[in-house]
Amino acid sequence: MTAPLTAEVILPVSFCETLTYLVPEELREQIAPGCRVLVPLRGKQAQMGIVMALYEALEVNYKLKDIKALVDHVPVMSQTQLSFWKWIASYYACKIGEVMMAALPTGLKSEDAYKAKTESVLYLSPLYRSEPSCQELLHGLQTKAKKQYLLLERFLSMKSEEFAVRKADLLLLDDSSPAALKALIDKGILEVQQQEVSRLKVLQADENRLLQLSPAQEQAYREIHQHWQTKDICLLHGVTSSGKTEIYSRLIKEVLAENKQVLYLLPEIALTTQMTQRLKKIFGPQMLIYHSKCSMNERVEMWHRILQEDGPLLVVGVRSSVFLPFTRLGLVVVDEEHEISYKQSEPAPRYHARNAALMLAKMHHAKAILGSATPSLESYTKAREGRYGLVNLTQRYRDIQLPEIILADINEAKRKKELVAMFTPTLVENMQACLQAGEQIILFHNRRGYASVMSCKECDWTPHCERCDVPLTYHKESHSLRCHYCGRQYPIPSRCPSCGKAMMASFGFGTEQVEEALHQLFPQARVARMDTDVLHERNAIGQLIEDFEQQKTDILIGTQMLTKGLDFDHVALVGVLNADTMLNQNDFRAHERAFQLMVQVSGRAGRKGRRGRVVLQTRDPEQPLIQRVLHYDYLSYYVDAMKERHTFCYPPYCYLIDVWFKHTSQAKVQQAAQYFANVLQPLFPDMVFGPFEPAVAKVRDVHIQKLSLKIAPSQSLLKIKDYLCGLQAHLQKDPLTKQVQIYFDVDPL
Ligand code: ADP
Ligand code: ZN
Ligand code: ZN
C-alpha cells in the first residue's frame, strides 16, 4: 500500500497560514502544486484554495480532512510564482493567504466567476466546399436570390482556411442583409456555431521599427549591457526628456527576440497613456496592458495568456502586475522607480512593487533596469555601492537645455504689496509673455480643493470630520466642506459653533482657487484643472491630457499628478506656486519628495524645440534644498540628504517597520500598542518609537496607534519579523485584545 499523500493548501484568509489536507486516492495522479482545489474550512464545505506543496505522509493522520475536489488539471500558477508569494509573505510580514487574495484575479478565486465570451461563427457547409459545387450554388442564387448571392460572395472573399467568418464581421457593412443571412442558414448553406473568443484586444503596431538612438542614448545603452555582464540590476539616472523610453524599447526588443517575457512597470496608467501609446506603436500585438480598469474577465484571460502562450510578450502594467504568472521572464523595467505609488499601503500585502519586481527578476534569472531622473535614495545608494550598475544620461534628447529655473520670493512680493492673489510679479510677467506668444503653461500646486482649511476668524475654531480626526477642506464648486479621508461632505456652518459669530473664513489656497484667480487675471486664457477630484470622473484625465496636447488649453493647473512622466511639446513655462508647503512636512522623507516633485515638474517645460522656463515661488529662496533644485544638482542633494539620514538614523541606514493598531475602542488600541512597546523596548533600546497617535488618529470612528521600529542593517530582519508575528499571535489569543487589528508595514513610505 502506498503512503498517504497530503497537500499544503493556501487559503484566501488572514487568520491562519497554510492548512494541510489529505489527497483522496482518485486525485493522486492529477494533483500538482499550483492547482486549485476545493476544501472544507470552518464549516464552509467548498473553499477555493491553491496547492502549495505535496508531501508523502509517513502515517495516516485521521484528523486531516479530505480535499473535496480538484478544480484544475493543469496548474494555474507556476512554481516560481509560489516561491514569489512565499517571499512576499515573509518579507512583508503577512499571511500567504493575504498574498493570494491580492495576487489571484477575482475570476480565478471562485469556480464560476469567470465567463468565457462567445460569439457566432459562420461555416460554409461541407457540401459546397469544393470549387465546382460552390460555383454551381452561386450560379443558382445569382438569378433567383440576388441578396443572398451578394452576401455569399462576401462570405467567400472573407473566409478563413477553415471556411469560417465571424458573423459580426460579415454583417459589418451597412448594406448587409440579416434576412439574406437567415435564408442562407435555413437552406443549410451556412452553419452557425458558438465559439469562445478572447476579450483581449490585439494591439496594432503602427510602425514596426525603433527610433534611431542619439549618440548619448547609444552610449547609455551600451553601458547598460556592460553592467549586465556582471550585475543583474542597472539604474538609469537620466534627466527628464533624455529619452529613457527609447533605450528601454531597444532593450525590450532584444529580449522579446529571444522569445522571452518582459514586465514594464509604470506607476500609473491613466496618466501614462502617452507612454503606452508609444510602446504600442512599437510592440503592438506582443503587448498587454494590465491596469485597474481591466474587467474581471479580461484579467483571467490575460492570466491564461501569460501562463500558456509560448511566444514573446511584453506586459505593461501597474504595481499589481508583479503577480502575473510569468513563465519566461527575461527583463523587468521599472520606470520612474522613485514613485511612491509603487508601494501598496492598504491592504496587505504592503509591498513595494519595485522591490518585489526585482525579487521576481532574480527568481527568473532575468535582468532588470530601474529608471528615473530623480532616483530614490535607496536605489541610488545601492548603485553607488556597486550593487547595481549605474548609468548616467545627462543630456536631453536633441541637446535641449534643462529649463532655466527662476526663484520668486513670495515674502518680498508681499512686502512690496505686489502679490496678485497667489502670484508673484515674476510669475505674472512670465505667464503674460507666454500667453501672448501662444505658448502653454503648467502650474503646479500640491493642494486640491479651494482652500486647505476654513476657520473662525474670531476664535480660530476649525471644522473637523466627525468620524475622522482631520480638518475639513473647503470645496467651492460644491460649496461644501469635505473630508479627504472618508469623503463625507458637510454644509458650511453659517455661524461658528464655538463662539457663535458669523466669521468663517478660509486660508491657504487650493487648485480650485488658483483656477479662479487665473480667470480674473487672464480672462481670455483657457484654463483646465487636473487633480484627484477630476480623476474620479471616468476618462476625464485622458480628455484633459488630449486637450492640452492639442493646445485646446492654455494653462493646466494640477497637483502631484502632473509630475508623472507627461510629455507635452509646447509647454514654455512651469510655475510652482508654493515650494515651501512641500518642505514643511513632518516626515523624514519630505525633502526627498520635494526635490523629486520640483525636478520632475520642472522637466515638463520646454521638452521639444526651445529651452523652457520654471518660476519657483518660495518664502525662503536661500533654503539649501531649493538651491539644489535651482541647479538640478542631484548629487549634492543626495549627499545632503544622506548626511541627514545618517545623523538621525533613517533608511537607507536602517530598516523601518511600522506596527499599526486599530479598533473602535481607544482603550483596547492603547493596551495592545503598549504591550508591544513594553516587550520591544528592552530588546531594542533606543530603536522603538511610540506608541503614538499618527497625524490622523481616527478614521471612520476607528482609533489608530502606531509604533515604529528601527532595525540596524546588522540585525536579522527575518528573525525580528518572526518575533513580531509571535507577539501579534499572542495578542490575538488574549480575549481583551483579540479584536484589535494589528499589522506590520515593512519599509513604510
Ligand atoms: P524621458 O522618459 O527620459 O523623460 P522620453 O523618453 O519621454 O524621455 O523622451 C522625450 C521626448 O524625446 C519624447 O517625445 C521622445 O519621443 C523624444 N525622443 C527621445 N529619444 C528620441 C530618439 N532617439 N529619436 C527621436 N525622438 C526621441
Ligand atoms: Zn472623515
Ligand atoms: Zn468662533
CSV table of C-alpha atoms in Angstrom, one decimal, residues 240-496:
chain,number,residue,atom,x,y,z
A,240,THR,CA,13.9,64.4,-17.8
A,241,SER,CA,13.3,64.1,-21.5
A,242,SER,CA,16.6,62.3,-22.2
A,243,GLY,CA,14.7,59.6,-24.0
A,244,LYS,CA,14.8,56.8,-21.4
A,245,THR,CA,11.8,55.2,-23.1
A,246,GLU,CA,13.7,54.8,-26.3
A,247,ILE,CA,16.5,53.0,-24.5
A,248,TYR,CA,14.1,50.7,-22.7
A,249,SER,CA,12.4,49.9,-26.0
A,250,ARG,CA,15.6,48.8,-27.6
A,251,LEU,CA,16.4,46.5,-24.6
A,252,ILE,CA,12.8,45.1,-24.7
A,253,LYS,CA,13.0,44.4,-28.4
A,254,GLU,CA,16.1,42.3,-27.8
A,255,VAL,CA,14.6,40.3,-25.0
A,256,LEU,CA,11.4,39.7,-27.0
A,257,ALA,CA,13.6,38.4,-29.9
A,258,GLU,CA,14.8,35.7,-27.5
A,259,ASN,CA,11.2,34.6,-27.1
A,260,LYS,CA,11.0,35.8,-23.5
A,261,GLN,CA,8.6,37.9,-21.5
A,262,VAL,CA,9.2,41.5,-20.3
A,263,LEU,CA,7.5,43.2,-17.4
A,264,TYR,CA,7.4,47.0,-17.8
A,265,LEU,CA,6.2,48.7,-14.6
A,266,LEU,CA,4.6,52.1,-14.6
A,267,PRO,CA,3.4,54.0,-11.5
A,268,GLU,CA,0.0,54.8,-13.0
A,269,ILE,CA,-1.7,54.0,-16.3
A,270,ALA,CA,-4.3,56.8,-16.5
A,271,LEU,CA,-1.5,59.4,-16.6
A,272,THR,CA,0.8,57.5,-18.9
A,273,THR,CA,-1.4,56.9,-22.0
A,274,GLN,CA,1.2,58.8,-23.9
A,275,MET,CA,3.8,56.3,-22.9
A,276,THR,CA,1.7,53.3,-23.6
A,277,GLN,CA,0.8,54.7,-27.0
A,278,ARG,CA,4.4,54.9,-27.9
A,279,LEU,CA,5.1,51.4,-26.7
A,280,LYS,CA,2.1,50.1,-28.5
A,281,LYS,CA,3.3,51.6,-31.8
A,282,ILE,CA,6.5,49.5,-31.4
A,283,PHE,CA,5.3,46.3,-29.9
A,284,GLY,CA,1.6,46.1,-30.8
A,285,PRO,CA,0.4,42.5,-30.9
A,286,GLN,CA,3.1,41.3,-28.5
A,287,MET,CA,1.9,43.8,-25.8
A,288,LEU,CA,-0.6,43.5,-23.0
A,289,ILE,CA,-1.7,46.4,-20.8
A,290,TYR,CA,-2.6,45.5,-17.2
A,291,HIS,CA,-4.3,48.1,-15.0
A,292,SER,CA,-7.1,48.8,-12.6
A,293,LYS,CA,-9.7,49.4,-15.2
A,294,CYS,CA,-9.4,45.9,-16.8
A,295,SER,CA,-12.5,43.8,-16.2
A,296,MET,CA,-12.5,40.7,-14.1
A,297,ASN,CA,-12.9,38.5,-17.2
A,298,GLU,CA,-10.1,40.3,-19.0
A,299,ARG,CA,-7.8,39.7,-16.1
A,300,VAL,CA,-8.5,36.0,-16.2
A,301,GLU,CA,-7.8,35.9,-20.0
A,302,MET,CA,-4.5,37.9,-19.6
A,303,TRP,CA,-3.5,35.5,-16.8
A,304,HIS,CA,-4.0,32.5,-19.0
A,305,ARG,CA,-2.3,34.1,-22.0
A,306,ILE,CA,0.8,34.9,-19.9
A,307,LEU,CA,0.8,31.4,-18.4
A,308,GLN,CA,0.2,29.4,-21.6
A,309,GLU,CA,1.4,31.3,-24.6
A,310,ASP,CA,4.9,30.4,-25.6
A,311,GLY,CA,5.6,33.4,-27.8
A,312,PRO,CA,7.3,36.7,-26.8
A,313,LEU,CA,5.2,39.0,-24.6
A,314,LEU,CA,5.5,42.5,-23.2
A,315,VAL,CA,3.3,43.2,-20.2
A,316,VAL,CA,3.0,46.9,-19.4
A,317,GLY,CA,1.3,47.3,-16.0
A,318,VAL,CA,0.8,49.0,-12.7
A,319,ARG,CA,2.2,47.6,-9.4
A,320,SER,CA,-0.1,44.6,-9.2
A,321,SER,CA,1.2,43.2,-12.4
A,322,VAL,CA,4.2,41.7,-10.5
A,323,PHE,CA,1.7,39.0,-9.6
A,324,LEU,CA,1.0,37.8,-13.1
A,325,PRO,CA,2.1,34.2,-13.9
A,326,PHE,CA,5.2,34.9,-15.9
A,327,THR,CA,6.9,31.7,-17.2
A,328,ARG,CA,9.9,33.0,-19.1
A,329,LEU,CA,10.6,36.5,-17.7
A,330,GLY,CA,13.7,37.9,-19.3
A,331,LEU,CA,13.6,41.6,-18.4
A,332,VAL,CA,12.0,43.9,-15.8
A,333,VAL,CA,11.8,47.6,-16.5
A,334,VAL,CA,10.7,49.9,-13.6
A,335,ASP,CA,10.1,53.3,-15.0
A,336,GLU,CA,10.1,56.3,-12.5
A,337,GLU,CA,11.5,53.9,-9.9
A,338,HIS,CA,11.3,56.7,-7.2
A,339,GLU,CA,7.5,56.9,-7.4
A,340,ILE,CA,5.8,56.3,-4.0
A,341,SER,CA,2.7,54.9,-5.6
A,342,TYR,CA,4.7,51.7,-6.2
A,343,LYS,CA,4.2,51.0,-2.5
A,344,GLN,CA,0.9,49.5,-1.5
A,345,SER,CA,-0.1,50.7,1.9
A,346,GLU,CA,-3.6,49.1,2.2
A,347,PRO,CA,-4.5,46.3,2.4
A,348,ALA,CA,-1.8,43.6,2.9
A,349,PRO,CA,0.5,42.6,1.4
A,350,ARG,CA,2.0,46.1,1.9
A,351,TYR,CA,4.6,45.5,-0.8
A,352,HIS,CA,6.8,47.8,-2.9
A,353,ALA,CA,6.3,46.8,-6.5
A,354,ARG,CA,9.8,47.9,-7.5
A,355,ASN,CA,11.5,45.8,-4.8
A,356,ALA,CA,9.1,42.9,-5.5
A,357,ALA,CA,9.8,43.1,-9.2
A,358,LEU,CA,13.5,42.9,-8.5
A,359,MET,CA,13.0,39.8,-6.5
A,360,LEU,CA,10.8,38.3,-9.3
A,361,ALA,CA,13.5,39.1,-11.8
A,362,LYS,CA,16.0,37.3,-9.6
A,363,MET,CA,13.9,34.2,-9.3
A,364,HIS,CA,13.6,34.1,-13.1
A,365,HIS,CA,17.3,34.9,-13.6
A,366,ALA,CA,16.2,38.0,-15.5
A,367,LYS,CA,17.8,41.3,-16.0
A,368,ALA,CA,16.4,44.5,-14.5
A,369,ILE,CA,16.5,48.2,-15.2
A,370,LEU,CA,15.4,51.0,-12.9
A,371,GLY,CA,15.0,54.4,-14.4
A,372,SER,CA,14.4,57.9,-13.1
A,373,ALA,CA,15.5,61.5,-13.3
A,374,THR,CA,15.4,61.6,-9.5
A,375,PRO,CA,16.3,58.2,-8.2
A,376,SER,CA,15.2,57.2,-4.7
A,377,LEU,CA,18.0,57.4,-2.1
A,378,GLU,CA,17.7,53.7,-1.6
A,379,SER,CA,18.3,52.8,-5.2
A,380,TYR,CA,21.0,55.4,-5.7
A,381,THR,CA,22.9,54.2,-2.7
A,382,LYS,CA,22.9,50.6,-3.9
A,383,ALA,CA,24.2,51.9,-7.3
A,384,ARG,CA,26.9,53.9,-5.6
A,385,GLU,CA,27.9,50.9,-3.5
A,386,GLY,CA,28.3,48.9,-6.7
A,387,ARG,CA,25.4,46.6,-6.1
A,388,TYR,CA,23.6,48.0,-9.1
A,389,GLY,CA,25.2,49.2,-12.3
A,390,LEU,CA,24.9,53.0,-12.6
A,391,VAL,CA,24.4,54.7,-15.9
A,392,ASN,CA,24.1,58.4,-16.3
A,393,LEU,CA,22.3,60.2,-19.1
A,394,THR,CA,22.8,63.9,-18.6
A,395,GLN,CA,21.7,65.3,-21.9
A,396,ARG,CA,18.2,65.9,-23.0
A,397,TYR,CA,17.3,64.4,-26.4
A,398,ARG,CA,18.4,66.9,-29.2
A,399,ASP,CA,20.6,68.5,-26.5
A,400,ILE,CA,17.9,70.9,-25.5
A,401,GLN,CA,19.0,72.5,-22.2
A,402,LEU,CA,17.1,71.8,-19.0
A,403,PRO,CA,14.7,74.6,-18.2
A,404,GLU,CA,16.0,77.7,-16.6
A,405,ILE,CA,14.7,78.0,-13.0
A,406,ILE,CA,13.9,81.4,-11.6
A,407,LEU,CA,13.2,81.9,-7.9
A,408,ALA,CA,10.4,84.3,-6.9
A,409,ASP,CA,10.3,85.5,-3.3
A,410,ILE,CA,6.8,85.4,-2.0
A,411,ASN,CA,7.6,87.4,1.1
A,412,GLU,CA,9.3,90.1,-0.8
A,413,ALA,CA,6.4,90.5,-3.2
A,414,LYS,CA,4.0,90.6,-0.2
A,415,ARG,CA,6.1,93.3,1.5
A,416,LYS,CA,6.0,95.4,-1.6
A,417,LYS,CA,2.3,94.7,-2.0
A,418,GLU,CA,2.9,93.3,-5.4
A,419,LEU,CA,1.3,89.9,-4.8
A,420,VAL,CA,-1.7,89.3,-7.1
A,421,ALA,CA,-3.7,86.6,-5.4
A,422,MET,CA,-1.1,83.8,-5.1
A,423,PHE,CA,1.1,85.1,-8.0
A,424,THR,CA,4.3,87.0,-7.7
A,425,PRO,CA,5.0,89.7,-10.3
A,426,THR,CA,7.7,87.4,-11.8
A,427,LEU,CA,5.2,84.6,-12.4
A,428,VAL,CA,2.6,87.0,-13.7
A,429,GLU,CA,5.0,88.6,-16.2
A,430,ASN,CA,6.2,85.2,-17.5
A,431,MET,CA,2.7,83.9,-17.8
A,432,GLN,CA,1.7,87.0,-19.7
A,433,ALA,CA,4.6,86.7,-22.1
A,434,CYS,CA,3.8,83.0,-22.7
A,435,LEU,CA,0.1,83.6,-23.4
A,436,GLN,CA,1.0,86.4,-25.8
A,437,ALA,CA,3.4,84.1,-27.7
A,438,GLY,CA,0.7,81.4,-27.8
A,439,GLU,CA,2.6,79.0,-25.7
A,440,GLN,CA,1.4,76.8,-22.9
A,441,ILE,CA,1.8,76.9,-19.1
A,442,ILE,CA,1.7,74.3,-16.4
A,443,LEU,CA,1.0,75.5,-12.8
A,444,PHE,CA,1.8,73.1,-10.0
A,445,HIS,CA,0.2,73.2,-6.6
A,446,ASN,CA,0.1,70.3,-4.3
A,447,ARG,CA,-3.2,71.1,-2.7
A,448,ARG,CA,-6.5,70.3,-4.2
A,449,GLY,CA,-9.8,71.9,-3.3
A,450,TYR,CA,-10.4,75.6,-2.9
A,451,ALA,CA,-8.6,76.4,0.3
A,452,SER,CA,-6.9,73.9,2.5
A,453,VAL,CA,-8.9,74.7,5.7
A,454,MET,CA,-11.6,77.0,7.0
A,455,SER,CA,-11.7,78.5,10.4
A,456,CYS,CA,-13.3,81.1,12.6
A,457,LYS,CA,-11.6,84.5,12.3
A,458,GLU,CA,-12.7,85.3,15.9
A,459,CYS,CA,-11.7,82.2,17.9
A,460,ASP,CA,-9.8,80.0,15.4
A,461,TRP,CA,-12.2,77.2,15.6
A,462,THR,CA,-11.8,74.8,12.7
A,463,PRO,CA,-14.4,72.3,11.5
A,464,HIS,CA,-13.3,68.7,11.7
A,465,CYS,CA,-14.8,65.5,10.3
A,466,GLU,CA,-17.0,63.8,12.9
A,467,ARG,CA,-15.6,60.3,12.1
A,468,CYS,CA,-12.0,61.2,11.3
A,469,ASP,CA,-9.5,63.3,13.1
A,470,VAL,CA,-8.9,65.7,10.3
A,471,PRO,CA,-9.8,69.3,9.4
A,472,LEU,CA,-12.3,69.6,6.6
A,473,THR,CA,-11.4,71.1,3.2
A,474,TYR,CA,-13.5,73.8,1.6
A,475,HIS,CA,-14.7,73.0,-2.0
A,476,LYS,CA,-16.1,75.9,-3.8
A,477,GLU,CA,-17.6,74.1,-6.7
A,478,SER,CA,-19.9,72.1,-4.5
A,479,HIS,CA,-20.0,74.8,-1.8
A,480,SER,CA,-19.3,72.3,0.9
A,481,LEU,CA,-16.7,71.1,3.3
A,482,ARG,CA,-15.3,67.7,2.5
A,483,CYS,CA,-13.2,65.1,4.5
A,484,HIS,CA,-10.4,64.0,2.3
A,485,TYR,CA,-10.1,60.8,4.3
A,486,CYS,CA,-13.6,59.3,4.2
A,487,GLY,CA,-15.1,61.6,1.5
A,488,ARG,CA,-18.0,62.8,3.7
A,489,GLN,CA,-19.5,66.2,2.8
A,490,TYR,CA,-20.7,68.8,5.3
A,491,PRO,CA,-22.5,72.0,4.8
A,492,ILE,CA,-20.6,75.2,5.7
A,493,PRO,CA,-21.7,76.4,9.1
A,494,SER,CA,-23.3,79.8,8.9
A,495,ARG,CA,-22.1,80.7,12.4
A,496,CYS,CA,-19.1,79.4,14.3
